[in-house]
Coordinates of C-alpha atoms in Angstrom, one line a residue:
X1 CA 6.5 83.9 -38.4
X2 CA 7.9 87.3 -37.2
X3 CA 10.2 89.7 -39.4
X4 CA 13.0 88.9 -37.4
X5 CA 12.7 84.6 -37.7
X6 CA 12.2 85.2 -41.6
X7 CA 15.4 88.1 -41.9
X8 CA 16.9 84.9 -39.9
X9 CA 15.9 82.0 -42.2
X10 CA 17.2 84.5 -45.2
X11 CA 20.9 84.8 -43.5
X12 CA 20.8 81.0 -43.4
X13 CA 19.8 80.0 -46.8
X14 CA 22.5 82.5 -47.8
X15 CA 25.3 80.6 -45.7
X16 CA 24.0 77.2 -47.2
X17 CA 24.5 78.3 -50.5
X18 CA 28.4 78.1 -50.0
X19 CA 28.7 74.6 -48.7
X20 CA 30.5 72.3 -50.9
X21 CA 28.9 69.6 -53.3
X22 CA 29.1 66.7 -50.7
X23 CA 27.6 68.9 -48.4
X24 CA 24.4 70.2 -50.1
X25 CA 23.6 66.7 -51.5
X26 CA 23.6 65.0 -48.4
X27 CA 21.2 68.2 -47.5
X28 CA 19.1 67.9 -50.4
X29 CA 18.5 64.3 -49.0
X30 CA 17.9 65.2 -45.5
X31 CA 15.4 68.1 -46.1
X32 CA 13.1 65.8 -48.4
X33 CA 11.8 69.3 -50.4
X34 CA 11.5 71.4 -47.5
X35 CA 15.0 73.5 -47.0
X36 CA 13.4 76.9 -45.2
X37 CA 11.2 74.2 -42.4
X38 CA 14.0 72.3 -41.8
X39 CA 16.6 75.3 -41.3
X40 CA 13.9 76.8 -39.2
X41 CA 14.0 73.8 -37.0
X42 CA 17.8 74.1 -36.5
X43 CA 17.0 77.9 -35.8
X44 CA 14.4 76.7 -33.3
X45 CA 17.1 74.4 -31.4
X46 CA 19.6 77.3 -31.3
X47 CA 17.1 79.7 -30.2
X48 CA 17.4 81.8 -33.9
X49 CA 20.8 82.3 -33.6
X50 CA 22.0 81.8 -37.1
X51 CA 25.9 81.2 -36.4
X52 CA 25.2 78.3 -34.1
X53 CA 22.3 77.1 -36.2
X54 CA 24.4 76.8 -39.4
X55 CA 27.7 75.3 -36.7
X56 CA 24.7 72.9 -35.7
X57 CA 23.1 71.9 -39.5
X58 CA 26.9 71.5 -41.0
X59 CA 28.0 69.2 -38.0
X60 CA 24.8 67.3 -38.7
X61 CA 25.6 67.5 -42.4
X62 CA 29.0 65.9 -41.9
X63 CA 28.0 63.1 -39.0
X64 CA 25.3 61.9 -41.7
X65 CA 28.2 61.5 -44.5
X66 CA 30.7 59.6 -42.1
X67 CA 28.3 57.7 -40.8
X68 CA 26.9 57.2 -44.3
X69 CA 23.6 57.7 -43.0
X70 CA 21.9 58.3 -46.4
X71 CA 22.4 54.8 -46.8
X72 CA 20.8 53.4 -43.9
X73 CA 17.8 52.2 -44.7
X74 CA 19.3 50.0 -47.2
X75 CA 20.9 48.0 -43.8
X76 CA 18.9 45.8 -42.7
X77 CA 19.1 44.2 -39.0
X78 CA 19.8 40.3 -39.8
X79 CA 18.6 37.6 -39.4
X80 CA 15.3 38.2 -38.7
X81 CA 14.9 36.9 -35.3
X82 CA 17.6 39.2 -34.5
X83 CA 15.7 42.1 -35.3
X84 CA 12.8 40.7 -33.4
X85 CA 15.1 40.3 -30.3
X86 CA 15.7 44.1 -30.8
X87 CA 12.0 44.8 -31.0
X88 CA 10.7 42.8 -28.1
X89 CA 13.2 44.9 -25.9
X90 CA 13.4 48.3 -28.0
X91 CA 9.1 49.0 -27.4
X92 CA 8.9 51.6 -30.0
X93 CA 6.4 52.0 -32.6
X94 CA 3.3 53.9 -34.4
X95 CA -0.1 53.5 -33.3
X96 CA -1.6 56.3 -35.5
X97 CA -1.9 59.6 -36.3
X98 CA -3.6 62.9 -34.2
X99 CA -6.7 64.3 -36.0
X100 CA -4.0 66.7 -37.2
X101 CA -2.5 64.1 -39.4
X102 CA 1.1 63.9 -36.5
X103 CA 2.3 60.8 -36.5
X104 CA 1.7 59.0 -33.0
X105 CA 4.9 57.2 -31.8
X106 CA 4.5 55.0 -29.0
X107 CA 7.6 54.2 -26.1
X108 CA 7.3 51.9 -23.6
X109 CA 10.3 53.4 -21.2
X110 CA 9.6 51.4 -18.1
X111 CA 9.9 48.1 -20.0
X112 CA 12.5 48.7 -22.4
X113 CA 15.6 46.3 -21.6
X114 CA 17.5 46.8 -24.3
X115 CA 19.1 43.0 -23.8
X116 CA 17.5 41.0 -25.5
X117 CA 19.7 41.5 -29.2
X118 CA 23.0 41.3 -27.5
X119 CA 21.5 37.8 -26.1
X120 CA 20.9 36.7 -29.6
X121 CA 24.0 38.1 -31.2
X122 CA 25.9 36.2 -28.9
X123 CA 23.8 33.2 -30.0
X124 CA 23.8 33.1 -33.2
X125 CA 27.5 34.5 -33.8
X126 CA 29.0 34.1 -30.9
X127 CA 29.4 38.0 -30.2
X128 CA 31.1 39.5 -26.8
X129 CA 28.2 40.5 -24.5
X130 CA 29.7 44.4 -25.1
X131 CA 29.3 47.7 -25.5
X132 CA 29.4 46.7 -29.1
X133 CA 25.9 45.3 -29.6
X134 CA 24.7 48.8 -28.4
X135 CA 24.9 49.2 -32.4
X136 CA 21.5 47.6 -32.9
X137 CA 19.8 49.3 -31.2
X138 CA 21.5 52.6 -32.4
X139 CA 20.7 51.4 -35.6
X140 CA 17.4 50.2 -35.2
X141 CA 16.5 54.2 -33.8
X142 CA 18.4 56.5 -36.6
X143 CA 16.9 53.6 -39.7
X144 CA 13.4 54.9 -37.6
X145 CA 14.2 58.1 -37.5
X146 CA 14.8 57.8 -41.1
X147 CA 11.6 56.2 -42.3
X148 CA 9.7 58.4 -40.3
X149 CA 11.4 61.7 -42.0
X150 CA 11.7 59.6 -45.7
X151 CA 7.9 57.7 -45.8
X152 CA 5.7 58.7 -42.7
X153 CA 5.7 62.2 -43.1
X154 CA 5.9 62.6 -46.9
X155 CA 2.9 59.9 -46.8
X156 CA 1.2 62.2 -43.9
X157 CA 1.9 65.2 -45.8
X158 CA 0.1 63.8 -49.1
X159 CA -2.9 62.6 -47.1
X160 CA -4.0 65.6 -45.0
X161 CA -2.9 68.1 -47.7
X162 CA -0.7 69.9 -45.5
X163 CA 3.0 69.8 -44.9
X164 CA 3.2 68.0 -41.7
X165 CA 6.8 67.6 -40.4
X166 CA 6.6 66.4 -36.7
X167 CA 4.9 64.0 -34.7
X168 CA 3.7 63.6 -31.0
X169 CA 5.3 60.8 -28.8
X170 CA 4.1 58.6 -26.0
X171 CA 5.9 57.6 -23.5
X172 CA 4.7 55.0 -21.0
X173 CA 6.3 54.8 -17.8
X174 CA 4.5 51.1 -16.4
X175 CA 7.3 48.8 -14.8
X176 CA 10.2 51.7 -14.6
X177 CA 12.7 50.7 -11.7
X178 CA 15.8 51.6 -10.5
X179 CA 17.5 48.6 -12.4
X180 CA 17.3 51.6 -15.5
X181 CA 20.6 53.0 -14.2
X182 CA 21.8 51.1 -16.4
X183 CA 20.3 51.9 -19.8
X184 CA 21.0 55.8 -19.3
X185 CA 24.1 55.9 -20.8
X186 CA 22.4 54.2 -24.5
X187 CA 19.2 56.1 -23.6
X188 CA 21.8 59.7 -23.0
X189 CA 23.3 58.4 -26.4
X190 CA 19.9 58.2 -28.3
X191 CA 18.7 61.2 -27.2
X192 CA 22.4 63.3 -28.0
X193 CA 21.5 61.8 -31.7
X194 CA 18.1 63.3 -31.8
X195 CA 18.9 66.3 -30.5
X196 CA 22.0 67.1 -32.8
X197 CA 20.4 65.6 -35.6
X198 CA 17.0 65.3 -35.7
X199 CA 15.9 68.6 -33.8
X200 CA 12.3 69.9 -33.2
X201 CA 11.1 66.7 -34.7
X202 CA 8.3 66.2 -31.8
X203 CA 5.4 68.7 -31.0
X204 CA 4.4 66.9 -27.8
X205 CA 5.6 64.6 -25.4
X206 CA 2.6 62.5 -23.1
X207 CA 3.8 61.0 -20.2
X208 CA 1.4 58.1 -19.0
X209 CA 1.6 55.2 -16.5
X210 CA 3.9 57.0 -14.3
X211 CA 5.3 55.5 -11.1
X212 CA 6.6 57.4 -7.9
X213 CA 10.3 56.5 -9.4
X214 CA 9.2 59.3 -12.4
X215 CA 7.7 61.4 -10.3
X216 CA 11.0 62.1 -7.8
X217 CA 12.9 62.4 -10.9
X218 CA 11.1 64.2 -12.4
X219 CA 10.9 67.0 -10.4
X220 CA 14.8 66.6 -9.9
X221 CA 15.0 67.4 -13.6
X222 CA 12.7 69.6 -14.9
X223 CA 14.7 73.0 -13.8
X224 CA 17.3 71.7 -15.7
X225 CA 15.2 71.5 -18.9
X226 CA 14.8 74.6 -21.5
X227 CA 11.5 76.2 -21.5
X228 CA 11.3 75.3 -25.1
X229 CA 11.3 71.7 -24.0
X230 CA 8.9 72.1 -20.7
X231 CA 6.4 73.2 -22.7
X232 CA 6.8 70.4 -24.8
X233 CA 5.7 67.4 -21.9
X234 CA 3.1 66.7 -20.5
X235 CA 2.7 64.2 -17.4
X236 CA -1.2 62.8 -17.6
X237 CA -3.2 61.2 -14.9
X238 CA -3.0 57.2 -15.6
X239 CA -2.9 56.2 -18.4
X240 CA -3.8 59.3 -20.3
X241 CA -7.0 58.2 -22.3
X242 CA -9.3 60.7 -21.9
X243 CA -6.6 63.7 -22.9
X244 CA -4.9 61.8 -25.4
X245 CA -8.7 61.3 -26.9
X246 CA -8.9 65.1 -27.6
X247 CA -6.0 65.0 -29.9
X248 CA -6.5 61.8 -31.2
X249 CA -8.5 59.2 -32.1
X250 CA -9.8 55.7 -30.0
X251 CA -7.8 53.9 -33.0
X252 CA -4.6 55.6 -32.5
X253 CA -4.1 55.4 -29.2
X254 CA -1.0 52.9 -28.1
X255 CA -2.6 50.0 -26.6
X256 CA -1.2 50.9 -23.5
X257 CA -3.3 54.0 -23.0
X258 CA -6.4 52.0 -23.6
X259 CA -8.4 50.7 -20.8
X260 CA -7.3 52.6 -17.6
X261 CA -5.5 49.9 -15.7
X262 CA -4.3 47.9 -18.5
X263 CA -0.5 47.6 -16.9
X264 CA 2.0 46.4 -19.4
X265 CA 3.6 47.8 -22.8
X266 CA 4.8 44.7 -23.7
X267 CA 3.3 42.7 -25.7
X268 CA -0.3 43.2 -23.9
X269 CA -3.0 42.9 -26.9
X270 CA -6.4 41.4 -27.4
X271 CA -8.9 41.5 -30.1
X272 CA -8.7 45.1 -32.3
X273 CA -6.3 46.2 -30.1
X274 CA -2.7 46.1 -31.7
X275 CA 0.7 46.2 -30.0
X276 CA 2.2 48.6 -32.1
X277 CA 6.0 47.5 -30.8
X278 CA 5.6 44.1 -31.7
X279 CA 7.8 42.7 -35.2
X280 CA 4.2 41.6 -36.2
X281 CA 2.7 45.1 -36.1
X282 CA 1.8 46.1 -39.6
X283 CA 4.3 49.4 -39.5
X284 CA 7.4 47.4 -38.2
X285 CA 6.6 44.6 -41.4
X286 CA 6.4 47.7 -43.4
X287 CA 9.5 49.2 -42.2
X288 CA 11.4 46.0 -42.4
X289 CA 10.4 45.0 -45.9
X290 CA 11.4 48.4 -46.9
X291 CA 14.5 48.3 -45.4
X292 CA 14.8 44.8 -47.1
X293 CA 14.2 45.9 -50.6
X294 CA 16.3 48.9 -50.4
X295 CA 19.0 46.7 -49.7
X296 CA 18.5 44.3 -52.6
X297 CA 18.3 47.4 -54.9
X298 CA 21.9 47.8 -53.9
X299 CA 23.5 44.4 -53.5
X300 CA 21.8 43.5 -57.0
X301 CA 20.8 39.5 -56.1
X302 CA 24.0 39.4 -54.1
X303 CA 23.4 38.2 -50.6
X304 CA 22.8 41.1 -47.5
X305 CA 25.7 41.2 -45.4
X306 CA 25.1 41.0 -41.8
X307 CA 26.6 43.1 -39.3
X308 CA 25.3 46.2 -37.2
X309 CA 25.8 49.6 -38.3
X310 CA 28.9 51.4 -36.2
X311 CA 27.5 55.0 -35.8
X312 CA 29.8 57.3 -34.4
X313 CA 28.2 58.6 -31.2
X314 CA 28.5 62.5 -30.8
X315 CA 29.4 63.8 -27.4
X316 CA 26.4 64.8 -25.2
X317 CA 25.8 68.9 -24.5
X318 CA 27.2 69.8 -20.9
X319 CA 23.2 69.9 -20.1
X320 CA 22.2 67.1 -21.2
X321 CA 25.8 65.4 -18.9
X322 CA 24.3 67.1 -16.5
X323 CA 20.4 65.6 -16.8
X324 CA 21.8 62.3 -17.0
X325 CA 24.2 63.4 -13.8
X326 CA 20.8 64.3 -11.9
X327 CA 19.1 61.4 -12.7
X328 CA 21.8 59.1 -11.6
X329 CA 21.8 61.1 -8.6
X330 CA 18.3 60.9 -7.7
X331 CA 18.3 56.9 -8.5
X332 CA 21.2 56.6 -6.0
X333 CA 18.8 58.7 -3.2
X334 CA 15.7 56.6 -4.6
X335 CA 18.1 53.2 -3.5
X336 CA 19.2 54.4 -0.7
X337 CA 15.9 54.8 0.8
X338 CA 14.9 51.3 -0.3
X339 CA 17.9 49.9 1.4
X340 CA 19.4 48.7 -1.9
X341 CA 22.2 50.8 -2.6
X342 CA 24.8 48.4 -2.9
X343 CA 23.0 46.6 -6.0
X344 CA 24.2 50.2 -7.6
X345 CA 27.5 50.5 -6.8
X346 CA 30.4 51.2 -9.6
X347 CA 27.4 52.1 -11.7
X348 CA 28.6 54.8 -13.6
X349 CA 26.6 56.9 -16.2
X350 CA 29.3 57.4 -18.5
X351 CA 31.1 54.3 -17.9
X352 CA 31.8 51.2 -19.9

């Protein structure tokens, strides 16, 4: 680290030692032992400026204590079958780790749906199909985020012997269509959170499975992107095996990035190989029963209450408006060209 990043870590941990009590405690729960990393990772998002750094960190500071996010992982998603409605349409989840000791978080983008819990919430309580049951899987992402940050990493950290604070995420493009207009304004909303919140919490993105649908957008968008982030992703040939082999090993790979040809994220497993988004998967049980027993600590016998966590959504950065903006663009242009344009119309990114 150069004199200038340390002199720049130094002005920071200076400015943090005025905040008030609320605001260092909710710190102190957030950094998990590790104050200089994590205000160098706020540095890192503001590109070392330490006024917008510390702007960025107390914002953060004060959406985790209005949003009592402290407390998260004591609120569990139920019932059960709820929370596995949000899984089979929310594909997120960890294969394994990189023979660095990252954790390796699997996304299967294309087949996301993110339908499946408002379905059930409407079942089993009779819920408006709204904009409202957008909170589960809100929820679901920040109490990840969470566990990650609180038991992953601390756990990762203890096994390899070395701090280890980030992790490296896969993203599989198989079955993307146009239809995912519609999910960009949750998907814009997710990714505001991360960056405001949880910043420079991914060394590497892989890209793998991707259709021609990625490919146009993606060359719409990546002009847009930082030069921080571009050299962040990287787009591999099918489904990425061999590459992702050098960083990895065969038993952390997603099961997606298998067998070259092996099509689907969801739900697609046979024999050793695990779907890693599946309610079943071995770090979903744990991440549930944790979530689960946290919550009994607090409600002391009494019965969990059910209801989704309302998290107040921060307003996107003008660039990222404008990403989401291009890629609504380039779907309409996509449509077009397929002669299906009017399945699109009054589709609006921001919209309700």
């Amino acid at each position: 680290m150069s004199n200038t990043h340390q002199d720049a870590i130094k002005q920071f941990l200076s400015l943090m030692g005025n905040v008030d009590e609320k605001l260092n405690d909710t710190f102190q729960n957030m950094h998990h032992g590790y104050p200089t990393e994590t205000l160098a990772r706020f540095l890192k998002a503001r590109d070392w400026d330490v006024q917008k750094a510390y702007k960025m960190l107390i914002d953060c500071l004060q959406w985790r204590i209005q949003n009592e996010i402290d407390n998260i992982l004591s609120k569990p998603i139920i019932p059960a079958d709820l929370y596995r409605a949000v899984r089979d349409s929310q594909l997120v989840g960890l294969s394994g780790y990189s023979k660095e000791g990252l954790p390796v978080i699997a996304i299967g983008v294309g087949l996301s749906t993110y339908d499946k819990a408002s379905v059930r919430a409407f079942e089993l309580f009779n819920f408006k199909l709204c904009t409202g049951t957008v909170n589960y899987y809100v929820q679901s992402h920040i109490q990840m985020n969470e566990y990650r940050d609180r038991v992953v990493l601390p756990a990762a950290t203890q096994k390899y012997g070395k701090h280890i604070s980030t992790c490296l995420k896969v993203l599989d493009m198989t079955g993307l269509k146009l239809s995912a207009l519609n999910q960009i304004k949750l998907l814009t909303t997710i990714s505001t959170i991360d960056d405001l919140n949880y910043p420079e919490k991914t060394e590497t993105y892989y890209i793998v499975n991707a259709p021609y649908i990625f490919s146009a957008c993606w060359k719409a968008v990546k002009p847009l992107l930082q030069e921080r982030t571009k050299r962040k992703i990287q787009v591999l040939q099918g489904c990425g095996r061999d590459e992702l082999l050098k960083v990895m090993d065969y038993s952390s790979l997603p099961h997606f990035c298998r067998k070259e040809g092996s099509g689907s994220s969801r739900n697609r497993s046979n024999g050793t190989i695990d779907n890693c988004f599946s309610l079943d998967h071995s770090y979903h049980q744990q991440l549930y029963n944790y979530i689960r027993h946290q919550a009994n600590l607090i409600e002391s016998g009494r019965p969990i209450k059910q209801g989704s966590v309302h998290v107040e959504f921060p307003e996107p950065d003008p660039e990222d408006t404008k990403i989401a903006k291009t890629i609504e663009s380039e779907f309409q242009r996509l449509a077009d060209q397929n002669g299906i344009c009017n399945s699109l119309n009054g589709l609006k990114v921001n919209g309700d």
